[in-house]
Coordinates of C-alpha atoms and ligand atoms in Angstrom, one line a residue:
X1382 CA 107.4 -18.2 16.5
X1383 CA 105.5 -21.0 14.4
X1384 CA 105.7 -18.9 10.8
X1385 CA 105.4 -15.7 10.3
X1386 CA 101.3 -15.4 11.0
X1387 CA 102.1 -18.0 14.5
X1388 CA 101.4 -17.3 17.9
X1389 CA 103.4 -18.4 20.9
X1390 CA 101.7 -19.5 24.3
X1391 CA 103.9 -20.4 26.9
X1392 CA 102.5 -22.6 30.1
X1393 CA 104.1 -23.2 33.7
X1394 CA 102.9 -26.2 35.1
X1395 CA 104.1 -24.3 38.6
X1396 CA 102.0 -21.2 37.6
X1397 CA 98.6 -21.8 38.6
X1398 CA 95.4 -18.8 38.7
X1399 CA 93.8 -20.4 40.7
X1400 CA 91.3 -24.3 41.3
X1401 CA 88.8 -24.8 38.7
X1402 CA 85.8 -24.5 41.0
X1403 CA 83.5 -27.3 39.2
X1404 CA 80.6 -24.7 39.8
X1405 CA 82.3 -22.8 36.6
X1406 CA 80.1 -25.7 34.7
X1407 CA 76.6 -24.8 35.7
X1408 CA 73.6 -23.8 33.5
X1409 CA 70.1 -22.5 34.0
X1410 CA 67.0 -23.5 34.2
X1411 CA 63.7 -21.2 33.9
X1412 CA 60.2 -21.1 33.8
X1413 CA 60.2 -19.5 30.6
X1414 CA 59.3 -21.2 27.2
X1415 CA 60.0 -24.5 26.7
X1416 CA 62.7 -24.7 29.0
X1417 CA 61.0 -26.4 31.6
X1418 CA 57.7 -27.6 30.0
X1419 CA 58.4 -29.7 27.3
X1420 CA 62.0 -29.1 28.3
X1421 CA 63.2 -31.1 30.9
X1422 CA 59.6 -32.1 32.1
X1423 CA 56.7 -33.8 29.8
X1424 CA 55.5 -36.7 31.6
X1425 CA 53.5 -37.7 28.3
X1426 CA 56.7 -37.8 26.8
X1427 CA 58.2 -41.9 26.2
X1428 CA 61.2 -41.6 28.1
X1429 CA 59.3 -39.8 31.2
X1430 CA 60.4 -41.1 34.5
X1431 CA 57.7 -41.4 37.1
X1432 CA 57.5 -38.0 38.3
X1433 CA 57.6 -36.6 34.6
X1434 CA 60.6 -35.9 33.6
X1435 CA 62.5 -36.5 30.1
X1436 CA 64.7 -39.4 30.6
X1437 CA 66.5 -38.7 27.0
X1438 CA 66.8 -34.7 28.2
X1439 CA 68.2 -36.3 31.2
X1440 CA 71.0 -38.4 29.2
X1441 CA 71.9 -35.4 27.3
X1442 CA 72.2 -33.6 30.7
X1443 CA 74.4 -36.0 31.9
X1444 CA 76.9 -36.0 28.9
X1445 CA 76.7 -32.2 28.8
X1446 CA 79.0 -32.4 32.3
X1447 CA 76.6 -29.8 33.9
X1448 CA 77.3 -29.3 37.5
X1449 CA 74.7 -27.0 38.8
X1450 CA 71.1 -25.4 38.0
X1451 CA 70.4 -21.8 38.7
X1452 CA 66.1 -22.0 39.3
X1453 CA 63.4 -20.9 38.4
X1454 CA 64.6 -17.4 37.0
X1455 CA 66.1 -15.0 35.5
X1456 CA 63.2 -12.6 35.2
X1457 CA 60.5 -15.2 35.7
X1458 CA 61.6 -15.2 39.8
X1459 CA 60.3 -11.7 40.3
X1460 CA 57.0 -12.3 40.0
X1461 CA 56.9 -15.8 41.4
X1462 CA 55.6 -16.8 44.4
X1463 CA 57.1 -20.4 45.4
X1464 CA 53.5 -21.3 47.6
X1465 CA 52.0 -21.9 44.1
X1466 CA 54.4 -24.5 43.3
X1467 CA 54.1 -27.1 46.4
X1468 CA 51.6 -29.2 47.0
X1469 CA 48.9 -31.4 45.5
X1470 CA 49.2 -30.4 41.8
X1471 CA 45.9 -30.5 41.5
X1472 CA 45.8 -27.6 43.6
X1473 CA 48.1 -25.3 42.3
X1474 CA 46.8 -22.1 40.4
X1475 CA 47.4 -21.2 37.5
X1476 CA 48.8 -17.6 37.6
X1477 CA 49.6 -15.1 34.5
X1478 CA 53.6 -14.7 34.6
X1479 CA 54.5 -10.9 33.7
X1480 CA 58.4 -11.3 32.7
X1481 CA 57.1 -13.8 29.7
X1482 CA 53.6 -13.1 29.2
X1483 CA 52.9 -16.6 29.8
X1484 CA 50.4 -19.0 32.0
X1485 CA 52.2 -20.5 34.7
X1486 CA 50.8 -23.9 35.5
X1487 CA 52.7 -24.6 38.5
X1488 CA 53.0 -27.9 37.6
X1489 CA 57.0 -28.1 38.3
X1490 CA 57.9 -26.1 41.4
X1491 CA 60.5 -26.6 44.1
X1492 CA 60.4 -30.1 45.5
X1493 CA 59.7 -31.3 41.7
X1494 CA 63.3 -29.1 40.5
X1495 CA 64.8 -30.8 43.7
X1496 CA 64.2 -34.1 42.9
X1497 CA 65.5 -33.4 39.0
X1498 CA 68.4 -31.7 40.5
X1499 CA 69.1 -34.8 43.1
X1500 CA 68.6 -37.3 40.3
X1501 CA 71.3 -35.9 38.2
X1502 CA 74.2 -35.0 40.9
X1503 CA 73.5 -31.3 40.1
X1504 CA 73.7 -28.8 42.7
X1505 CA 70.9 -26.7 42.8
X1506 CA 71.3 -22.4 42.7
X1507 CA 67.6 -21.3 43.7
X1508 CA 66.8 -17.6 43.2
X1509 CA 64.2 -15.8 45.6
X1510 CA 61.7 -13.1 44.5
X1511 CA 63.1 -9.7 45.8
X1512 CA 60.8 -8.0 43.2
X1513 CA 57.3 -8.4 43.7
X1514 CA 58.2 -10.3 47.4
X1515 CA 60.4 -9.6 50.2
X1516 CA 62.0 -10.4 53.0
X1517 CA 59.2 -12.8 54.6
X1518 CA 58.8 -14.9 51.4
X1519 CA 62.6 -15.2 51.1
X1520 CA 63.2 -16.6 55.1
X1521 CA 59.8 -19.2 54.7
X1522 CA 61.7 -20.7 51.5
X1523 CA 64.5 -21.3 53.0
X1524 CA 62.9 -22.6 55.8
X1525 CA 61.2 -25.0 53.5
X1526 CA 64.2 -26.1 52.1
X1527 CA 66.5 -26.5 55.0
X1528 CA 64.8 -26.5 58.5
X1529 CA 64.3 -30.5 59.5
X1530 CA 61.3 -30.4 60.8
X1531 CA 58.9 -28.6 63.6
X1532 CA 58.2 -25.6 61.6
X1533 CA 55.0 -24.7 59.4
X1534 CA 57.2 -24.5 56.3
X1535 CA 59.3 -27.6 57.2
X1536 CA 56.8 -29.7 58.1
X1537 CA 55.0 -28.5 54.4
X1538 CA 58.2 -30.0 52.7
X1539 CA 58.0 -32.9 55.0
X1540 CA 54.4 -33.7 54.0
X1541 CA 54.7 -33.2 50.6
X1542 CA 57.0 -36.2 50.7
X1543 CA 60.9 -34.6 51.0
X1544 CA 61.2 -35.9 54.5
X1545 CA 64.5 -34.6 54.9
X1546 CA 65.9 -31.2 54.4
X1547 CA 67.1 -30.0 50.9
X1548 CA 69.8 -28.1 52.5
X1549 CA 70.6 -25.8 49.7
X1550 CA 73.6 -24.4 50.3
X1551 CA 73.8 -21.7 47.2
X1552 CA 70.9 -18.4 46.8
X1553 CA 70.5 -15.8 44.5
X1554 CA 69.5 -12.5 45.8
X1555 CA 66.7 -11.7 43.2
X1556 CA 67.5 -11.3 39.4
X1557 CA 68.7 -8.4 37.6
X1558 CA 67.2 -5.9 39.8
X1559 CA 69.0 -3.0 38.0
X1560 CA 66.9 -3.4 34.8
X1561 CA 64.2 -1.4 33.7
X1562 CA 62.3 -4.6 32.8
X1563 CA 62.9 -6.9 35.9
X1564 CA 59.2 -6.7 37.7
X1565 CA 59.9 -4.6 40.9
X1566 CA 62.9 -2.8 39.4
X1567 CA 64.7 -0.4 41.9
X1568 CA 67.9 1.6 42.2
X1569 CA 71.0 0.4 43.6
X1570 CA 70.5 2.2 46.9
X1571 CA 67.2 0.5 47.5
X1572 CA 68.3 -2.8 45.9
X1573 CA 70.9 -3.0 48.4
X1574 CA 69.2 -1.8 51.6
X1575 CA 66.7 -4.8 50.0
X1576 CA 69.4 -7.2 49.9
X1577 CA 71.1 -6.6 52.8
X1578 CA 67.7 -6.9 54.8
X1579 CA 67.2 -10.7 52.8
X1580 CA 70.4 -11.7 53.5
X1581 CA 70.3 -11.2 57.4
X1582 CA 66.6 -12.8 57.5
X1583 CA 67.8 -16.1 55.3
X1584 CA 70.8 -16.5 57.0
X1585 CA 69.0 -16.1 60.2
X1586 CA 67.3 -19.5 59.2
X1587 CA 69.9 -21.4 58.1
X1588 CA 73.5 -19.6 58.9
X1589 CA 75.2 -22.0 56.6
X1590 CA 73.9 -20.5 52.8
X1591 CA 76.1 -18.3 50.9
X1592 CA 74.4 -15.7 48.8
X1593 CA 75.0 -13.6 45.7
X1594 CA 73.7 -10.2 44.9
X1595 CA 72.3 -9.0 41.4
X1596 CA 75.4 -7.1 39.6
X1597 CA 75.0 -5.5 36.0
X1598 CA 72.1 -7.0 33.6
X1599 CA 75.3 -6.2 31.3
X1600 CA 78.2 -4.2 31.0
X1601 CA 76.4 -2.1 28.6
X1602 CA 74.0 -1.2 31.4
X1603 CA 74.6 2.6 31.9
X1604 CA 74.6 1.9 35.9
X1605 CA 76.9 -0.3 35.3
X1606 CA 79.8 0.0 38.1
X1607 CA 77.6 2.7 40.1
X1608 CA 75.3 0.2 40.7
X1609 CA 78.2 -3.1 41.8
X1610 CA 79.8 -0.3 44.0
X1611 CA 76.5 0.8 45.8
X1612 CA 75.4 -2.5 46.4
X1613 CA 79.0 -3.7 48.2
X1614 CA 78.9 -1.0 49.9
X1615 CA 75.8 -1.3 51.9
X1616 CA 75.1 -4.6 51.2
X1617 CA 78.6 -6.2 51.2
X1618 CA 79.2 -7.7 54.9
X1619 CA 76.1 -9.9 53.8
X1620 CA 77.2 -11.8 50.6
X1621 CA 79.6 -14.1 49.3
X1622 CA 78.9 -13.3 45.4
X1623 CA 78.1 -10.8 43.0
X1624 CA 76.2 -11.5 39.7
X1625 CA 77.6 -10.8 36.3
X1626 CA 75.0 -11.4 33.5
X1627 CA 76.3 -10.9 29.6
X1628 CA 75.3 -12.3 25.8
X1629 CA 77.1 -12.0 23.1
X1630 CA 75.6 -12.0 19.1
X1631 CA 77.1 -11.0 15.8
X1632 CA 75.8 -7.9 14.6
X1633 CA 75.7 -6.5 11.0
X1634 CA 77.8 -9.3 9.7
X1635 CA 80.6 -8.2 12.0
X1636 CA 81.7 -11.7 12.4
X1637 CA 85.5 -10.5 13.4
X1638 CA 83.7 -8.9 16.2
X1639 CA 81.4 -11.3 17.3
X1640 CA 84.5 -14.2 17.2
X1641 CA 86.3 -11.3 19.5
X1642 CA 83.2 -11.6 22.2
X1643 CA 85.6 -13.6 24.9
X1644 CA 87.5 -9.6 24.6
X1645 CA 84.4 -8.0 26.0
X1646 CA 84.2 -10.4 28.7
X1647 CA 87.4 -10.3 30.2
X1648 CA 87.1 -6.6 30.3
X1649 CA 83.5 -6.8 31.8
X1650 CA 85.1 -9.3 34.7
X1651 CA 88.1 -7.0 35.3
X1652 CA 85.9 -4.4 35.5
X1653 CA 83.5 -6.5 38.5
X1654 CA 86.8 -7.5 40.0
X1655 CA 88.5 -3.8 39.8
X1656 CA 85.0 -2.5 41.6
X1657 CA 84.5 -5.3 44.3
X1658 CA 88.3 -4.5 45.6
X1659 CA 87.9 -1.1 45.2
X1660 CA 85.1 -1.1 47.4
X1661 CA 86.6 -3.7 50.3
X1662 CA 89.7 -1.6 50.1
X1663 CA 88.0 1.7 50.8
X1664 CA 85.3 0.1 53.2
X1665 CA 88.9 -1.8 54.6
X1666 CA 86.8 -5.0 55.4
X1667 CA 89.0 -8.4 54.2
X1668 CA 85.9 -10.0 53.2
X1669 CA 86.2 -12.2 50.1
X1670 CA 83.7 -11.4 47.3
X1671 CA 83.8 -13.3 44.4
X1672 CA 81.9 -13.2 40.9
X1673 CA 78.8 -15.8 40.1
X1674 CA 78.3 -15.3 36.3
X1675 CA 75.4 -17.0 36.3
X1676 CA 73.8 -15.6 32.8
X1677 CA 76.1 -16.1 30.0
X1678 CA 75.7 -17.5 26.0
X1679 CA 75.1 -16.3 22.7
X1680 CA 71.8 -15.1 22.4
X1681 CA 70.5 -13.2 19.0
X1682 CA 68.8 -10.6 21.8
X1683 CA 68.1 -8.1 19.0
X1684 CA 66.0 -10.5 17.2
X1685 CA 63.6 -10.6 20.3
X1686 CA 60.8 -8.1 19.8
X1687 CA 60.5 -7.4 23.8
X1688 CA 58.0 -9.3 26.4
X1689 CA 55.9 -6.1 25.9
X1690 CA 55.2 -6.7 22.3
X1691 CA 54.4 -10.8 23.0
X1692 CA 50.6 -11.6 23.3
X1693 CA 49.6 -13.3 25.9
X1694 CA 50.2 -17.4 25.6
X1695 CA 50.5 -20.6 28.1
X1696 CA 53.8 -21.3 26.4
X1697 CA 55.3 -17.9 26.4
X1698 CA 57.9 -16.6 23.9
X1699 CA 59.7 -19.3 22.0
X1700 CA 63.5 -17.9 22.4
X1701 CA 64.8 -20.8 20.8
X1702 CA 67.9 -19.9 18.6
X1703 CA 69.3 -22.1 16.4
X1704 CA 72.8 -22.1 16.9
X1705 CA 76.0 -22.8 14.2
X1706 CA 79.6 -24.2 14.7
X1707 CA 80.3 -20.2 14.7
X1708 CA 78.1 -19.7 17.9
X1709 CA 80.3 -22.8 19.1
X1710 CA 83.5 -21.2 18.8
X1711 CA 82.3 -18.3 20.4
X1712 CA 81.0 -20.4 23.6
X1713 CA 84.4 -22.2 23.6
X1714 CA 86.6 -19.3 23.4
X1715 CA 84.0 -17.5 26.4
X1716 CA 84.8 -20.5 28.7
X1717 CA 88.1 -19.8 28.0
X1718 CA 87.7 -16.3 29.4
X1719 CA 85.9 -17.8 32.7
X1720 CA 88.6 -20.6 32.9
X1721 CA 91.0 -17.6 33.1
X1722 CA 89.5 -15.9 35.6
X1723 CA 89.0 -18.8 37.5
X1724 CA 90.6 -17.0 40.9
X1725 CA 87.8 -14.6 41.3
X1726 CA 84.5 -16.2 38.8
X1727 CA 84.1 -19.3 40.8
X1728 CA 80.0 -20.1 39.6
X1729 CA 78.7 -20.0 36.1
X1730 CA 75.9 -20.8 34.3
X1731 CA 75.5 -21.1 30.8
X1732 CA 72.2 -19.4 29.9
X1733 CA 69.7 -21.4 29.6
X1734 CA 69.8 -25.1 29.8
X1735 CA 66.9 -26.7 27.2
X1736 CA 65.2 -25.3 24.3
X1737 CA 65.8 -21.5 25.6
X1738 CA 68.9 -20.3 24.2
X1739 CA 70.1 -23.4 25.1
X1740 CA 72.7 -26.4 23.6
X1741 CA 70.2 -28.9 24.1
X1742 CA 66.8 -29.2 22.2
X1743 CA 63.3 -31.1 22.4
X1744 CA 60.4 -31.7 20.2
X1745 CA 57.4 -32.5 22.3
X1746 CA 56.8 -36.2 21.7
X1747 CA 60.0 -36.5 19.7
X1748 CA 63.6 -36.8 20.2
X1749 CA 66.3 -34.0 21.7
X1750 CA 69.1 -33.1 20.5
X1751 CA 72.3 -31.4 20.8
X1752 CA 73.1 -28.1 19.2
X1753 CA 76.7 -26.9 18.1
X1754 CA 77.3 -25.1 20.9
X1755 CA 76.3 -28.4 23.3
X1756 CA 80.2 -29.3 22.5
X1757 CA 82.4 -26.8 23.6
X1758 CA 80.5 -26.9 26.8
X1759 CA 80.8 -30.8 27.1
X1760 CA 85.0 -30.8 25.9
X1761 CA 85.8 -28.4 28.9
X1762 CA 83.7 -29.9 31.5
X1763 CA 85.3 -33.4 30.4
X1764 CA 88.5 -31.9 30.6
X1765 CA 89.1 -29.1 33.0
X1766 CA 90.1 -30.5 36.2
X1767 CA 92.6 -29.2 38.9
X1768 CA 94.0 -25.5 39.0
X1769 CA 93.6 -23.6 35.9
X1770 CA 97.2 -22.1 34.4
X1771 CA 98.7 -18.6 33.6
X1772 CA 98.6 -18.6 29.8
X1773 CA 101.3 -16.3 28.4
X1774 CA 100.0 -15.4 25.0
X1775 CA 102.4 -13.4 22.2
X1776 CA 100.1 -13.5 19.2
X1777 CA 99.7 -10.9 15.9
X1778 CA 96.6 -8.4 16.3
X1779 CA 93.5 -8.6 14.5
X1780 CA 91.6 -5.4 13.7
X1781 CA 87.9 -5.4 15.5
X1782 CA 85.2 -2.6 14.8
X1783 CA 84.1 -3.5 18.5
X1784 CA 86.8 -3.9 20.3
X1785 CA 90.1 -2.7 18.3
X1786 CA 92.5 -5.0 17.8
X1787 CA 92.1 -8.3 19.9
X1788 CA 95.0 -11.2 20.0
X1789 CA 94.2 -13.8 17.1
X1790 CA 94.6 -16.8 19.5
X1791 CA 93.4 -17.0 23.1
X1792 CA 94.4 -19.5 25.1
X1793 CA 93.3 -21.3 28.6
X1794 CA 94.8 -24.4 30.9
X1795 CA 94.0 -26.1 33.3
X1796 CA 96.7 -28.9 35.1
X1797 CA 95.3 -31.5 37.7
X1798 CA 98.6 -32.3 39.6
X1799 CA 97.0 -35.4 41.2
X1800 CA 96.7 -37.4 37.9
X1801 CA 98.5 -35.3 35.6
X1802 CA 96.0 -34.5 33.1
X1803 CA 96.5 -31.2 31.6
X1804 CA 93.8 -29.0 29.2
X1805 CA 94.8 -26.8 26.6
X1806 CA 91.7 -24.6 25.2
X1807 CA 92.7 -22.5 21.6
X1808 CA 91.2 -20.4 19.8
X1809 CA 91.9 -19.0 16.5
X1810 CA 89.8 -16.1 16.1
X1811 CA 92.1 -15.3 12.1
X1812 CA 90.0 -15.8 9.4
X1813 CA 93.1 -17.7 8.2
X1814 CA 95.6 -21.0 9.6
X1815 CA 97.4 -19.4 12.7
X1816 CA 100.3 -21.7 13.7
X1817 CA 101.0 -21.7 17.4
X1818 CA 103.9 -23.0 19.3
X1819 CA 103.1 -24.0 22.7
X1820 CA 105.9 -24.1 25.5
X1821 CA 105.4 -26.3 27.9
X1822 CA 109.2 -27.0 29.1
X1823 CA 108.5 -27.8 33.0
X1824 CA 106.1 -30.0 32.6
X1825 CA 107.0 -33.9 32.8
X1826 CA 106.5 -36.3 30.1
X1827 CA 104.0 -34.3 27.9
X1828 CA 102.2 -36.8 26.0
X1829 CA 99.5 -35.3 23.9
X1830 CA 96.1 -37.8 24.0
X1831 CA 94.2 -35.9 21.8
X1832 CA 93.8 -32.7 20.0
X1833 CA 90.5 -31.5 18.2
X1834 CA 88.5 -28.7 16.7
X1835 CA 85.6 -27.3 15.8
X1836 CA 85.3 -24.5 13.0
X1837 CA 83.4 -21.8 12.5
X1838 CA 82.2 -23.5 9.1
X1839 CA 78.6 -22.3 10.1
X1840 CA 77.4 -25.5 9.4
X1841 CA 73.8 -26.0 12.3
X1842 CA 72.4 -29.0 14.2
X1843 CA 70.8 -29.8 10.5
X1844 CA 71.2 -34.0 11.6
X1845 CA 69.5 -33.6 14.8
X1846 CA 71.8 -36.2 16.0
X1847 CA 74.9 -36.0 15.2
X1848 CA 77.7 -38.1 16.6
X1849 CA 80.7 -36.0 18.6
X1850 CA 82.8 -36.5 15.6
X1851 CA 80.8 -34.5 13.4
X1852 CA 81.3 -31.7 14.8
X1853 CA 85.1 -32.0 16.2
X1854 CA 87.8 -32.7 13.8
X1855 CA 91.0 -34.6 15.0
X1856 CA 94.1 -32.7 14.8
X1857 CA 98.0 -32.9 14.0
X1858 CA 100.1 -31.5 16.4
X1859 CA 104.2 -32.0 17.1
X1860 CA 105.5 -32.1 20.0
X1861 CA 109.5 -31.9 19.8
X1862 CA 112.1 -34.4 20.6
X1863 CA 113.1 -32.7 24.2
X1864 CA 108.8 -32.6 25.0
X1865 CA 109.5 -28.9 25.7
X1866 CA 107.4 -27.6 23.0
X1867 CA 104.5 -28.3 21.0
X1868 CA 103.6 -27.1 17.2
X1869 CA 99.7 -26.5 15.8
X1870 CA 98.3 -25.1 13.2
X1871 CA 94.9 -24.0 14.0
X1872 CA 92.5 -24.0 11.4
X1873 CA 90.7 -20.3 10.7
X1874 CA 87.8 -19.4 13.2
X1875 CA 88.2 -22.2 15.3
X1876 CA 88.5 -23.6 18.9
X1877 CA 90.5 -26.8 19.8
X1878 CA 90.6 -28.4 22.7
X1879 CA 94.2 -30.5 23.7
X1880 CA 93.9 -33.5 25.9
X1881 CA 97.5 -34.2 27.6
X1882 CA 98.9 -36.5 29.5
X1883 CA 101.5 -35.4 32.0
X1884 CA 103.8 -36.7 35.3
X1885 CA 101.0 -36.9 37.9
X1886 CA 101.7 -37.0 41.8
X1887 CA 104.4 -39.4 43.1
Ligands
AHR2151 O1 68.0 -16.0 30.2 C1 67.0 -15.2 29.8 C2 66.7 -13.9 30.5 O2 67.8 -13.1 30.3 C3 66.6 -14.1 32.0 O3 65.3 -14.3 32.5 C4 67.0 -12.7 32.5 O4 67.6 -12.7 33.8 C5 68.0 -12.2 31.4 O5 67.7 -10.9 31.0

């Protein structure tokens, strides 16, 4: 042990979970607010490109390491219809959007989100309607994203100016479908007879696509593992994925709690995991199923009175929380979780990407900028290459009112064996220094590059644009004389991130 309050975490550079699928570092992007208007798009805005979208949104993008874009919902997709969207913009209707209450202009739509996507080297996740549409609407879109030509739909894409196929390779089977407040809601029985029906159809058109089907809204759902079990079940043989959606917030001032919020998630992905093996062992089928969390963040939920209670407005609900370095830590030590599971979550988007609950922000006209919880995000995409690790953890208990008592310090890895770069993720969930000693004895020629943090100091994105080093802090570690161990004291409520340098491939 480090002291007396220390924590051990003990890494095998031979122990792997499993490869960091770089689809762990997506995001989200939905009609809904500003995330998209005034979001990524404003062609009025100075750094507009020529179709209209925010060059200075794009930069932050970029830096952000984002990998792929789940479009254009969450619960905006189940009322959709993608028709409205293509074409002459001139042309496009206007239509009354029922998840947000808002006027949809149709402005951005699929080949616009394409081209974004394309431009930034970000792999697109497009979600079809499977509330308020079907089957049909489902199999044209795909058509119109990946047949070449000699179809109606194709030839559509074609003469709206995409000449070649889009040939999106990754489709989400509706959105939340198990919630009361999703727009064509229905139970898991139906859901999955639905899905399954989807599934065949789209693949029909292009055999290639892998799919994922709506899980749990949240593990707090009361169908919650009734409803993952019915849908594998029946709907199983057809997909590749099942959702997972979850956000965290601090409630009451229970800030031990909230800083505990990467305990929930690991017990909501055990459970998915637990129920998708369940089900492929009773069913006796070897067909892989993994997890797509593709909906997670903080998001101050219960501050947001309910799209019922939102008059009706072109911009819809502004959901734009102001995060703090404490929301930061939070995000860090969640990607930690993900990193951890990293054998069986393989996509994950952080929820949303601009100005909706979202690490980067925009004034109309004005500048963007990053919030707190825009770093976490960006250390680990920068940084977690190759397989992630086994972490062995020994650390003293902290008590929770949510969760009993959680480990102070959580830990995740991740060891690229080509180059040699290895990533240590901490957090220090203590309210007070927590020394950790990390053993690291068969790994070759440990050199540690960097080591910073970011604390839970509550301080928010008050300078609108602040350089990195604001908000990490650079810190000491020791690494002893045989390079078998390291020593750190981790400052209270905080999350560091260790850049090493170890023996790469021969
Ligand atoms: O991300 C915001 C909303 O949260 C999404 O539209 C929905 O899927 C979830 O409930």
């Amino acid at each position: 042990m480090a002291d007396d309050y220390g924590a051990v975490v003990a890494l095998d550079v031979e122990h792997h979970r499993g490869v960091v699928d770089q689809r762990l570092f997506g995001s989200f992007v939905e009609h809904m607010g500003r995330g998209v208007y005034t979001g990524i798009f404003e062609p009025t805005h100075p750094t507009a490109d020529e179709l209209g979208f925010r060059g200075d949104v794009a930069g932050l993008v970029r830096e952000l390491g984002v990998t792929l874009a789940r479009y254009p919902g969450g619960n905006f997709v189940s009322g959709y219809d993608w028709t409205d969207g293509i074409g002459p913009r001139e042309q496009r209707p206007r239509r009354l959007d029922l998840a947000w209450r808002s006027i949809e202009t149709n402005e951005v739509g699929t080949d616009e989100f394409m081209s974004w996507a394309r431009s930034l080297g970000i792999e697109p996740m497009l979600a079809v309607n499977l509330g308020t549409a079907g089957v049909r609407e489902a199999a044209a879109l795909i058509e119109y994203c990946n047949i070449a030509e000699g179809t109606e739909w194709s030839d559509r894409r074609r003469r709206n100016g995409a000449v070649k196929p889009y040939e999106v390779g990754l489709w989400c089977l509706g959105n939340e479908m198990d919630g009361p407040w999703q727009t064509g809601h229905m139970s898991a029985e139906r859901y999955a007879a639905v899905a399954a029906e989807a599934a065949k159809a789209m693949r029909l058109v292009d055999p290639g696509i892998q799919l994922v089907a709506c899980g749990s809204s949240s593990h707090e759902m009361p169908t919650f593992g009734y409803w993952e079990s019915t849908v594998l079940e029946h709907a199983g043989e057809y997909v590749d994925y099942i959702s997972m959606h979850a956000y965290y917030e601090e409630f009451d001032g229970d800030r031990d709690s909230f800083l505990a919020s990467a305990v929930s998630m690991d017990s909501f992905i055990d459970g998915v995991i637990a129920t998708i093996d369940a089900v492929a062992a009773r069913r006796r089928t070897k067909r892989r199923i993994d997890i797509s969390f593709d909906e997670w963040n903080v998001w101050y939920l219960s501050r947001y009175p309910g799209s019922h209670n939102l008059p009706i407005d072109v911009a819809g609900p502004r959901i734009e929380d102001v995060y703090s370095t404490v929301d930061a830590v939070v995000v860090g030590d969640l990607l930690s979780s993900l990193l951890n599971h990293a054998d069986r979550v393989k996509i994950a988007c952080l929820a949303q990407l601009v100005n909706v609950i979202a690490p980067i922000m925009t004034e109309p006209g004005g500048p963007a900028w990053r919030q707190p919880t825009f770093y976490p995000f960006a250390a680990v995409t920068a940084n977690a290459r190759g397989h992630s690790l086994v972490t062995r953890v020994v650390a003293p208990e902290l008590g929770t009112r949510r969760y009993g008592d959680v480990p102070v310090v959580a830990a995740a890895a991740t060891h690229d064996a080509r180059t040699g770069d290895t990533a240590v993720f901490l957090t220090n969930r203590a309210a007070r220094h927590t020394g950790v000693e990390l053993r690291h004895a068969n790994f070759e020629g440990w050199t540690v590059r960097s080591a910073e943090y970011i604390a839970a100091d509550g301080r928010g994105p008050r300078d609108r644009l602040p350089a990195a080093d604001v908000w990490f802090t650079p810190l000491a570690t020791d690494t002893s004389a045989d390079g078998r161990t390291t020593q750190i004291m981790l400052p209270p409520h905080s999350w560091t991130v260790l850049s090493v340098s170890t023996g790469g491939a021969a």
